[in-house]
Amino acid sequence: MNDPIILLQTGISGLLFGSVYGLIAFGLTLVFALTRLLNFAHGSFMLLAMYGSMVLSQRFGIDPYLSVLIHVPVFFGIGYLLYRWVFAGLMESELIVVVQLTLGFVFIIQSALQLTFSADPQTVRTFATNSRLAFGDIVIRTPLIIALVTAAILAAALFWMLQRTDFGRFIRASVQDPVAAALMGIDVNRVRILAFSIAIALLGIAGPLAIPMWVLEPAAGMEITLFGFIVVVLGGMGSFVGAFVGGLIVGVAEAYGNFFLPGTLAPVVPYALFILMLLFRPSGLFGEA
Amino acid sequence: MLEIDSLSVSYGQVEVLHSISLSVAEGEFVALVGSNNAGKSTLLLTISGLLNPTKGTIRFLGKPMNGLAPHQRVADGIIQVPERKRLFPRMTVEENLLVGGSNARAIGERPQMVQRMYETFPVLGQRRKQEAQTLSGGEQQMLAIARGMMAKPKLLILDEPSLGLAPRIVGDIYKTLVALNAEGLSVLLSEQNARISLQSSQRAYVIQEGRIVLSGNSASLANSDEVRQSYLGL
Amino acid sequence: MRRASSDLLILAAGTIVLAFLPAIVSTYWLHVAIQALLFAYLCSAWNLVGGFNGALSFAHPIYLSIGGYMAAYLGAEYHISPWVSLLPAIVLSMVVCVCIELIVTRFKLPVLSYALATMALSNIARFVVRSIPALGGVAGLAVPLNAKGWWQFQPGSKSGFFYIILIATVAIVLIVIWFRDSKLGLQARAVRDNERAAEAIGVKAIMVRIKTGLLSAALTTFAGVFYCEFIYIADPITFLSPMLFIEVILFTAVGGMGTVWGPVVGALLLTPTGEILRGSIGATNPGVDGLIYGIIFVVIILLMPHGIVSRHRQDRSLLRRFFSAEALRASSSRR
């Protein structure tokens, strides 16, 4: 049972799941660091992306991986309008109002999905669903590898943007001191709306990546959001590196949890890890206290 | 160049600036002297667009500024080095400068301006890859001014540049500012420390409890009894 | 206090009117009424912590399930009356509450981390409970079939349950009125509005949070016992799923946080609304009811961000601020 190969495989699978968590958390960090807005509906949008891919696959035969090409502009647009029409006006509101409103959105999206697709869990097939790749003795399901490679490329691109482009510097400046940023001529509000749109677009990518690995059901939105926030806090609020590393850690912890613990108890691991982190290092792995 | 007319600003229901009128001509070096909470920062923040006045107007190069967002005022040439510097702490010296020079007017010459800043402030050149928060107080103030210069200001506003700095460093900073002014840069700065600001500027205003109580030639203000007692500690 | 006496009048009037309900309405509507009052109770209990003390707690499902499971377990194993089970359940809830508060308050956690931590704890509780066969695993623990009579918390008729929850709700409203006007209530609000300032004048925030939390936890525990007996089962999904508890928070928010009547109004208005939607449209088109329900929520929050019974005099509608360039400009210069 504790064959080292299997243990290694489990860990690698965990990394691959974790890379998707990292993408989700990166978007959340982007939004939260810039706007301090708590969007409980974040995960619900990813769910929308997943159902969207399912529709495209069933109706038009478009493989979920290809649907990313459609999702990116669509979700960018959704994020843009959502921020412009809703979240921009919430910047001055109390946190509790934002929470209420976004919880209301969770409700609406969940109900709409339930109405359209029924509450039953569904799975979607991709071209890679049943294939596996072997690396020596280690066998990994192909969809996980695709997820990791895509997420890694995206992560690299996002970090390059943050460190080397003006827009990336604007984002970091607006996070570290929005007043100074405004005084240097940065249109902080435009930075916020673009960043929010990027975050939602990222969900449009993370969704299809996650499809082969997860079961779809309308009620999952809140759990995805919770997971995302847990990763963000674990990695350290406001740290982009922390978001990815946190995602990987949560992925691996979850994988080993599923391996060693009985099925009903296994999901506890990431949450327990989160509580432990809060107890011993509340600022997170990479966060500033 | 900058004309402020009967400006009033409130925080919520409380009016903190009462009908302020002030001007800075092209090429002038003007000082705003006042104690803590006199309203200096409030006034400067309003000029930069971070606060909205309840009454009065601000005109820059003849153009009314009311309602313009901060980044639009930067585009017009109003650049502020805020109180307590407000650098981007986890960005490097070089990144701070790059951000400073990213507005439309300045970006064309940005690489050359960066070099010029390193020549004017050699210590910044030495520390170009260091995070801003690791610099000493004086170095940070220099970086803040350099960052402001990167934006190609027509009017450079500084909020208490001497705050928390050793006298020798303050002297260096003011020397730099005077030199920049001599090259044609208009400067408006606020200080609690009246002495050096009155020495370096041509004209000055004294602000107290949100009102301008004195104004005029800096040298004669420095000699006036009122100013000597209240602000020069004599 | 002038406010309290008018509140008491409203309470008395409402109670008298509601007391006649079982005689007037059908069993179906009585069932709805029971649920509405239960939500009114739960929202009022949560409001102590969430509204008056400003802590967005998702830990209350834990207290709810302690009540439910304790009643079901002790009833099934030892034939102990749920009324008696209430005592150890409350004690356990209070211990858990103190532990949670100590964990969470140690770090002066901002609202986000507090909400997340309590949500995580609820989820952990759900996974743990459903893994324990003695507690019925995934299916939960049923109330024993031979439990009958008021002493066993099984009045045998809907009106019996109705009167229990009616009295409980009256009691909790009285408690909330007392709390609001008490020193603890004042301190709770002070901590909510500005913790540092409150500490500066000698209010110990952690003590206030613990005391308020203990009261809220104990009250919620009773609701757990009631609900378990009412639906004849205590199971992990119904009692511990954060998604289901969200309704309590939303009802309280819509009704008005930090007020006596807000949670009651929110619950009494929205529970029947949801039920009507579910029964009419939901029967034919499952999902539409949830959609409309959610839209109603969002609309109410946009129009009355601080709730129907608001403690804020000027209720600035959020709609006015949306679609406006003003909002975009204002938000570019945050302190």
mmCIF file of C-alpha atoms in Angstrom, chain A:
data_model
loop_
_atom_site.group_PDB
_atom_site.id
_atom_site.type_symbol
_atom_site.label_atom_id
_atom_site.label_comp_id
_atom_site.label_asym_id
_atom_site.label_seq_id
_atom_site.Cartn_x
_atom_site.Cartn_y
_atom_site.Cartn_z
ATOM 1 C CA MET A 1 0.000 0.000 0.000
ATOM 2 C CA ASN A 2 2.773 2.422 0.752
ATOM 3 C CA ASP A 3 4.615 1.658 -2.398
ATOM 4 C CA PRO A 4 6.865 4.660 -3.016
ATOM 5 C CA ILE A 5 5.831 4.856 -6.641
ATOM 6 C CA ILE A 6 2.203 5.205 -5.721
ATOM 7 C CA LEU A 7 3.028 7.781 -3.111
ATOM 8 C CA LEU A 8 4.988 9.756 -5.657
ATOM 9 C CA GLN A 9 2.178 9.507 -8.153
ATOM 10 C CA THR A 10 -0.269 10.762 -5.577
ATOM 11 C CA GLY A 11 1.919 13.708 -4.825
ATOM 12 C CA ILE A 12 2.311 14.576 -8.463
ATOM 13 C CA SER A 13 -1.417 14.354 -9.051
ATOM 14 C CA GLY A 14 -1.811 16.679 -6.134
ATOM 15 C CA LEU A 15 0.572 19.143 -7.721
ATOM 16 C CA LEU A 16 -1.408 19.066 -10.886
ATOM 17 C CA PHE A 17 -4.706 19.709 -9.124
ATOM 18 C CA GLY A 18 -2.937 22.340 -7.135
ATOM 19 C CA SER A 19 -1.880 24.224 -10.222
ATOM 20 C CA VAL A 20 -5.520 24.859 -11.021
ATOM 21 C CA TYR A 21 -6.134 26.010 -7.449
ATOM 22 C CA GLY A 22 -3.206 28.343 -7.942
ATOM 23 C CA LEU A 23 -4.832 29.924 -10.968
ATOM 24 C CA ILE A 24 -8.057 30.480 -9.065
ATOM 25 C CA ALA A 25 -6.197 31.958 -6.132
ATOM 26 C CA PHE A 26 -4.096 34.209 -8.325
ATOM 27 C CA GLY A 27 -7.217 35.841 -9.679
ATOM 28 C CA LEU A 28 -8.629 36.215 -6.189
ATOM 29 C CA THR A 29 -5.422 37.781 -4.942
ATOM 30 C CA LEU A 30 -5.451 40.188 -7.832
ATOM 31 C CA VAL A 31 -8.962 41.312 -7.030
ATOM 32 C CA PHE A 32 -8.640 41.371 -3.284
ATOM 33 C CA ALA A 33 -5.283 43.145 -3.181
ATOM 34 C CA LEU A 34 -6.487 45.874 -5.493
ATOM 35 C CA THR A 35 -10.025 46.393 -4.309
ATOM 36 C CA ARG A 36 -10.342 44.761 -0.904
ATOM 37 C CA LEU A 37 -13.648 43.398 -2.161
ATOM 38 C CA LEU A 38 -14.743 39.974 -1.042
ATOM 39 C CA ASN A 39 -16.454 38.340 -3.993
ATOM 40 C CA PHE A 40 -18.122 35.188 -2.704
ATOM 41 C CA ALA A 41 -19.350 34.491 -6.199
ATOM 42 C CA HIS A 42 -15.839 34.034 -7.586
ATOM 43 C CA GLY A 43 -16.117 30.254 -7.622
ATOM 44 C CA SER A 44 -19.570 30.453 -9.151
ATOM 45 C CA PHE A 45 -18.090 32.060 -12.231
ATOM 46 C CA MET A 46 -15.680 29.203 -12.600
ATOM 47 C CA LEU A 47 -18.670 26.899 -12.377
ATOM 48 C CA LEU A 48 -20.308 28.887 -15.153
ATOM 49 C CA ALA A 49 -17.208 28.385 -17.262
ATOM 50 C CA MET A 50 -17.332 24.667 -16.661
ATOM 51 C CA TYR A 51 -20.994 24.398 -17.571
ATOM 52 C CA GLY A 52 -20.324 26.600 -20.565
ATOM 53 C CA SER A 53 -17.702 24.174 -21.754
ATOM 54 C CA MET A 54 -20.135 21.352 -21.225
ATOM 55 C CA VAL A 55 -22.711 23.030 -23.423
ATOM 56 C CA LEU A 56 -20.171 23.781 -26.126
ATOM 57 C CA SER A 57 -19.043 20.196 -26.001
ATOM 58 C CA GLN A 58 -22.505 18.634 -26.100
ATOM 59 C CA ARG A 59 -24.129 21.005 -28.565
ATOM 60 C CA PHE A 60 -21.287 21.850 -30.895
ATOM 61 C CA GLY A 61 -18.804 19.118 -30.271
ATOM 62 C CA ILE A 62 -16.123 21.556 -29.231
ATOM 63 C CA ASP A 63 -13.605 19.929 -26.979
ATOM 64 C CA PRO A 64 -13.547 21.622 -23.580
ATOM 65 C CA TYR A 65 -9.889 22.506 -23.988
ATOM 66 C CA LEU A 66 -10.685 24.429 -27.127
ATOM 67 C CA SER A 67 -13.532 26.191 -25.403
ATOM 68 C CA VAL A 68 -10.901 28.155 -23.527
ATOM 69 C CA LEU A 69 -10.458 30.246 -26.649
ATOM 70 C CA ILE A 70 -14.085 31.263 -26.457
ATOM 71 C CA HIS A 71 -14.151 31.626 -22.701
ATOM 72 C CA VAL A 72 -11.265 34.036 -22.363
ATOM 73 C CA PRO A 73 -12.831 36.964 -24.229
ATOM 74 C CA VAL A 74 -16.331 36.181 -22.960
ATOM 75 C CA PHE A 75 -15.356 36.028 -19.335
ATOM 76 C CA PHE A 76 -13.090 39.027 -19.664
ATOM 77 C CA GLY A 77 -16.127 40.888 -20.904
ATOM 78 C CA ILE A 78 -18.300 39.556 -18.093
ATOM 79 C CA GLY A 79 -15.714 40.638 -15.551
ATOM 80 C CA TYR A 80 -15.447 44.062 -17.115
ATOM 81 C CA LEU A 81 -19.182 44.702 -17.047
ATOM 82 C CA LEU A 82 -19.573 43.182 -13.612
ATOM 83 C CA TYR A 83 -16.951 45.476 -12.157
ATOM 84 C CA ARG A 84 -18.150 48.533 -13.981
ATOM 85 C CA TRP A 85 -21.808 48.080 -13.123
ATOM 86 C CA VAL A 86 -21.639 46.480 -9.712
ATOM 87 C CA PHE A 87 -18.321 46.396 -7.936
ATOM 88 C CA ALA A 88 -17.090 49.875 -8.755
ATOM 89 C CA GLY A 89 -20.114 51.216 -6.910
ATOM 90 C CA LEU A 90 -19.382 49.015 -3.920
ATOM 91 C CA MET A 91 -15.940 50.398 -3.179
ATOM 92 C CA GLU A 92 -17.271 52.691 -0.512
ATOM 93 C CA SER A 93 -19.638 50.147 1.001
ATOM 94 C CA GLU A 94 -19.247 48.183 4.157
ATOM 95 C CA LEU A 95 -17.830 44.735 3.757
ATOM 96 C CA ILE A 96 -21.027 43.136 4.952
ATOM 97 C CA VAL A 97 -22.991 44.681 2.112
ATOM 98 C CA VAL A 98 -20.534 43.290 -0.430
ATOM 99 C CA VAL A 99 -20.775 39.894 1.211
ATOM 100 C CA GLN A 100 -24.565 39.949 1.120
ATOM 101 C CA LEU A 101 -24.687 41.012 -2.487
ATOM 102 C CA THR A 102 -22.196 38.454 -3.682
ATOM 103 C CA LEU A 103 -23.890 35.726 -1.637
ATOM 104 C CA GLY A 104 -27.048 36.712 -3.428
ATOM 105 C CA PHE A 105 -25.229 36.237 -6.726
ATOM 106 C CA VAL A 106 -24.119 32.790 -5.625
ATOM 107 C CA PHE A 107 -27.745 31.951 -5.045
ATOM 108 C CA ILE A 108 -28.827 33.256 -8.406
ATOM 109 C CA ILE A 109 -26.112 31.501 -10.357
ATOM 110 C CA GLN A 110 -26.685 28.251 -8.504
ATOM 111 C CA SER A 111 -30.398 28.394 -9.189
ATOM 112 C CA ALA A 112 -29.932 29.300 -12.814
ATOM 113 C CA LEU A 113 -27.584 26.365 -13.295
ATOM 114 C CA GLN A 114 -29.936 24.050 -11.467
ATOM 115 C CA LEU A 115 -32.780 25.210 -13.644
ATOM 116 C CA THR A 116 -30.905 24.731 -16.858
ATOM 117 C CA PHE A 117 -28.969 21.595 -16.125
ATOM 118 C CA SER A 118 -30.690 19.922 -13.149
ATOM 119 C CA ALA A 119 -29.044 19.443 -9.807
ATOM 120 C CA ASP A 120 -27.545 16.110 -10.746
ATOM 121 C CA PRO A 121 -23.781 15.856 -10.871
ATOM 122 C CA GLN A 122 -22.432 15.636 -14.384
ATOM 123 C CA THR A 123 -19.179 14.826 -16.030
ATOM 124 C CA VAL A 124 -17.803 16.051 -19.306
ATOM 125 C CA ARG A 125 -15.424 14.184 -21.540
ATOM 126 C CA THR A 126 -12.479 15.643 -23.319
ATOM 127 C CA PHE A 127 -10.185 14.101 -25.871
ATOM 128 C CA ALA A 128 -7.769 13.341 -23.082
ATOM 129 C CA THR A 129 -10.155 11.976 -20.512
ATOM 130 C CA ASN A 130 -9.142 8.367 -20.664
ATOM 131 C CA SER A 131 -5.572 8.588 -21.711
ATOM 132 C CA ARG A 132 -2.581 8.345 -19.511
ATOM 133 C CA LEU A 133 1.058 9.187 -19.928
ATOM 134 C CA ALA A 134 3.824 7.111 -18.486
ATOM 135 C CA PHE A 135 7.116 8.446 -17.215
ATOM 136 C CA GLY A 136 9.087 5.389 -16.384
ATOM 137 C CA ASP A 137 7.163 3.713 -13.595
ATOM 138 C CA ILE A 138 4.957 6.679 -12.966
ATOM 139 C CA VAL A 139 1.615 6.895 -14.683
ATOM 140 C CA ILE A 140 -0.333 10.132 -14.708
ATOM 141 C CA ARG A 141 -3.654 10.863 -16.275
ATOM 142 C CA THR A 142 -3.189 13.108 -19.260
ATOM 143 C CA PRO A 143 -5.727 15.790 -18.315
ATOM 144 C CA LEU A 144 -3.749 16.523 -15.190
ATOM 145 C CA ILE A 145 -0.612 17.063 -17.211
ATOM 146 C CA ILE A 146 -2.384 19.361 -19.588
ATOM 147 C CA ALA A 147 -3.663 21.310 -16.609
ATOM 148 C CA LEU A 148 -0.238 21.629 -15.086
ATOM 149 C CA VAL A 149 1.487 22.654 -18.278
ATOM 150 C CA THR A 150 -1.166 25.228 -19.092
ATOM 151 C CA ALA A 151 -1.196 26.583 -15.573
ATOM 152 C CA ALA A 152 2.580 26.770 -15.516
ATOM 153 C CA ILE A 153 2.688 28.661 -18.784
ATOM 154 C CA LEU A 154 -0.012 31.009 -17.578
ATOM 155 C CA ALA A 155 1.737 31.537 -14.276
ATOM 156 C CA ALA A 156 4.955 32.368 -16.059
ATOM 157 C CA ALA A 157 3.122 34.781 -18.333
ATOM 158 C CA LEU A 158 1.342 36.444 -15.432
ATOM 159 C CA PHE A 159 4.514 36.862 -13.454
ATOM 160 C CA TRP A 160 6.306 38.237 -16.481
ATOM 161 C CA MET A 161 3.485 40.737 -16.846
ATOM 162 C CA LEU A 162 3.704 41.738 -13.200
ATOM 163 C CA GLN A 163 7.447 42.164 -13.113
ATOM 164 C CA ARG A 164 8.364 43.419 -16.546
ATOM 165 C CA THR A 165 5.515 45.410 -17.999
ATOM 166 C CA ASP A 166 4.221 48.825 -17.114
ATOM 167 C CA PHE A 167 0.751 47.451 -16.505
ATOM 168 C CA GLY A 168 2.164 44.923 -14.088
ATOM 169 C CA ARG A 169 4.044 47.668 -12.281
ATOM 170 C CA PHE A 170 0.836 49.701 -12.153
ATOM 171 C CA ILE A 171 -0.898 46.780 -10.506
ATOM 172 C CA ARG A 172 1.830 46.340 -7.912
ATOM 173 C CA ALA A 173 2.000 50.068 -7.280
ATOM 174 C CA SER A 174 -1.774 50.271 -6.851
ATOM 175 C CA VAL A 175 -1.643 47.375 -4.416
ATOM 176 C CA GLN A 176 1.179 48.815 -2.351
ATOM 177 C CA ASP A 177 -0.008 52.417 -2.239
ATOM 178 C CA PRO A 178 -3.045 53.465 -4.258
ATOM 179 C CA VAL A 179 -2.708 57.104 -3.200
ATOM 180 C CA ALA A 180 0.874 57.347 -4.392
ATOM 181 C CA ALA A 181 -0.060 55.478 -7.531
ATOM 182 C CA ALA A 182 -2.744 58.043 -8.315
ATOM 183 C CA LEU A 183 -0.260 60.843 -7.666
ATOM 184 C CA MET A 184 2.117 59.303 -10.179
ATOM 185 C CA GLY A 185 -0.545 59.479 -12.830
ATOM 186 C CA ILE A 186 -1.827 55.918 -12.647
ATOM 187 C CA ASP A 187 -5.514 55.649 -13.342
ATOM 188 C CA VAL A 188 -6.053 53.331 -10.427
ATOM 189 C CA ASN A 189 -9.639 52.694 -11.297
ATOM 190 C CA ARG A 190 -8.753 51.529 -14.779
ATOM 191 C CA VAL A 191 -6.143 49.218 -13.273
ATOM 192 C CA ARG A 192 -8.797 47.776 -10.994
ATOM 193 C CA ILE A 193 -11.328 47.132 -13.695
ATOM 194 C CA LEU A 194 -8.767 45.498 -15.970
ATOM 195 C CA ALA A 195 -7.384 43.364 -13.158
ATOM 196 C CA PHE A 196 -10.862 42.233 -12.194
ATOM 197 C CA SER A 197 -11.567 41.306 -15.796
ATOM 198 C CA ILE A 198 -8.339 39.348 -15.962
ATOM 199 C CA ALA A 199 -9.247 37.512 -12.786
ATOM 200 C CA ILE A 200 -12.591 36.434 -14.210
ATOM 201 C CA ALA A 201 -10.994 35.522 -17.514
ATOM 202 C CA LEU A 202 -8.591 33.301 -15.580
ATOM 203 C CA LEU A 203 -11.615 31.493 -14.228
ATOM 204 C CA GLY A 204 -12.709 30.971 -17.807
ATOM 205 C CA ILE A 205 -9.460 29.098 -18.314
ATOM 206 C CA ALA A 206 -9.349 27.288 -14.990
ATOM 207 C CA GLY A 207 -12.843 25.936 -15.537
ATOM 208 C CA PRO A 208 -12.179 23.871 -18.660
ATOM 209 C CA LEU A 209 -8.853 22.742 -17.213
ATOM 210 C CA ALA A 210 -10.621 21.395 -14.171
ATOM 211 C CA ILE A 211 -13.467 19.690 -16.005
ATOM 212 C CA PRO A 212 -11.849 16.300 -16.488
ATOM 213 C CA MET A 213 -10.841 16.220 -12.873
ATOM 214 C CA TRP A 214 -14.056 17.301 -11.167
ATOM 215 C CA VAL A 215 -17.695 16.420 -11.128
ATOM 216 C CA LEU A 216 -20.018 19.263 -12.088
ATOM 217 C CA GLU A 217 -22.860 20.242 -9.863
ATOM 218 C CA PRO A 218 -24.620 23.586 -9.342
ATOM 219 C CA ALA A 219 -23.972 23.706 -5.618
ATOM 220 C CA ALA A 220 -20.202 23.626 -5.961
ATOM 221 C CA GLY A 221 -19.716 27.359 -6.473
ATOM 222 C CA MET A 222 -19.392 28.325 -2.846
ATOM 223 C CA GLU A 223 -16.965 25.519 -2.149
ATOM 224 C CA ILE A 224 -14.704 26.614 -4.972
ATOM 225 C CA THR A 225 -14.725 30.150 -3.616
ATOM 226 C CA LEU A 226 -13.943 28.926 -0.133
ATOM 227 C CA PHE A 227 -11.086 26.817 -1.448
ATOM 228 C CA GLY A 228 -9.779 29.777 -3.380
ATOM 229 C CA PHE A 229 -9.812 32.032 -0.345
ATOM 230 C CA ILE A 230 -8.207 29.368 1.794
ATOM 231 C CA VAL A 231 -5.362 29.141 -0.704
ATOM 232 C CA VAL A 232 -5.031 32.915 -0.775
ATOM 233 C CA VAL A 233 -4.811 33.202 2.997
ATOM 234 C CA LEU A 234 -2.499 30.213 3.208
ATOM 235 C CA GLY A 235 -0.151 31.652 0.648
ATOM 236 C CA GLY A 236 -0.308 35.084 2.196
ATOM 237 C CA MET A 237 -2.786 37.756 1.261
ATOM 238 C CA GLY A 238 -1.534 40.030 -1.416
ATOM 239 C CA SER A 239 1.268 37.736 -2.485
ATOM 240 C CA PHE A 240 0.997 36.495 -6.043
ATOM 241 C CA VAL A 241 3.742 33.955 -5.566
ATOM 242 C CA GLY A 242 1.969 32.809 -2.425
ATOM 243 C CA ALA A 243 -1.219 32.203 -4.370
ATOM 244 C CA PHE A 244 0.456 29.695 -6.668
ATOM 245 C CA VAL A 245 2.588 28.032 -4.047
ATOM 246 C CA GLY A 246 -0.400 27.888 -1.725
ATOM 247 C CA GLY A 247 -2.403 26.231 -4.470
ATOM 248 C CA LEU A 248 0.244 23.591 -5.019
ATOM 249 C CA ILE A 249 0.496 22.868 -1.309
ATOM 250 C CA VAL A 250 -3.261 22.550 -0.918
ATOM 251 C CA GLY A 251 -3.383 20.287 -3.960
ATOM 252 C CA VAL A 252 -0.722 17.983 -2.610
ATOM 253 C CA ALA A 253 -2.234 17.947 0.890
ATOM 254 C CA GLU A 254 -5.616 17.101 -0.550
ATOM 255 C CA ALA A 255 -4.184 14.297 -2.663
ATOM 256 C CA TYR A 256 -2.446 12.669 0.269
ATOM 257 C CA GLY A 257 -5.534 13.183 2.373
ATOM 258 C CA ASN A 258 -7.622 11.298 -0.145
ATOM 259 C CA PHE A 259 -5.005 8.591 -0.179
ATOM 260 C CA PHE A 260 -4.650 7.980 3.529
ATOM 261 C CA LEU A 261 -8.028 8.869 4.935
ATOM 262 C CA PRO A 262 -11.428 7.263 4.444
ATOM 263 C CA GLY A 263 -13.560 8.891 1.788
ATOM 264 C CA THR A 264 -15.958 10.685 4.075
ATOM 265 C CA LEU A 265 -13.194 12.243 6.134
ATOM 266 C CA ALA A 266 -10.604 12.940 3.438
ATOM 267 C CA PRO A 267 -11.846 16.389 2.337
ATOM 268 C CA VAL A 268 -10.993 17.660 5.779
ATOM 269 C CA VAL A 269 -7.283 17.996 5.040
ATOM 270 C CA PRO A 270 -7.098 21.351 3.236
ATOM 271 C CA TYR A 271 -9.405 22.954 5.773
ATOM 272 C CA ALA A 272 -7.439 21.548 8.682
ATOM 273 C CA LEU A 273 -4.248 22.800 7.067
ATOM 274 C CA PHE A 274 -5.858 26.198 6.787
ATOM 275 C CA ILE A 275 -6.785 26.333 10.456
ATOM 276 C CA LEU A 276 -3.308 25.218 11.430
ATOM 277 C CA MET A 277 -1.811 27.933 9.276
ATOM 278 C CA LEU A 278 -4.022 30.515 10.933
ATOM 279 C CA LEU A 279 -2.883 29.306 14.308
ATOM 280 C CA PHE A 280 0.821 29.304 13.669
ATOM 281 C CA ARG A 281 1.437 31.726 10.868
ATOM 282 C CA PRO A 282 -1.552 33.961 10.288
ATOM 283 C CA SER A 283 0.140 36.119 7.724
ATOM 284 C CA GLY A 284 0.474 33.128 5.450
ATOM 285 C CA LEU A 285 3.560 31.723 3.804
ATOM 286 C CA PHE A 286 4.603 34.754 1.855
ATOM 287 C CA GLY A 287 2.456 37.435 3.327
ATOM 288 C CA GLU A 288 3.577 40.554 5.093
ATOM 289 C CA ALA A 289 2.319 40.525 8.671
#
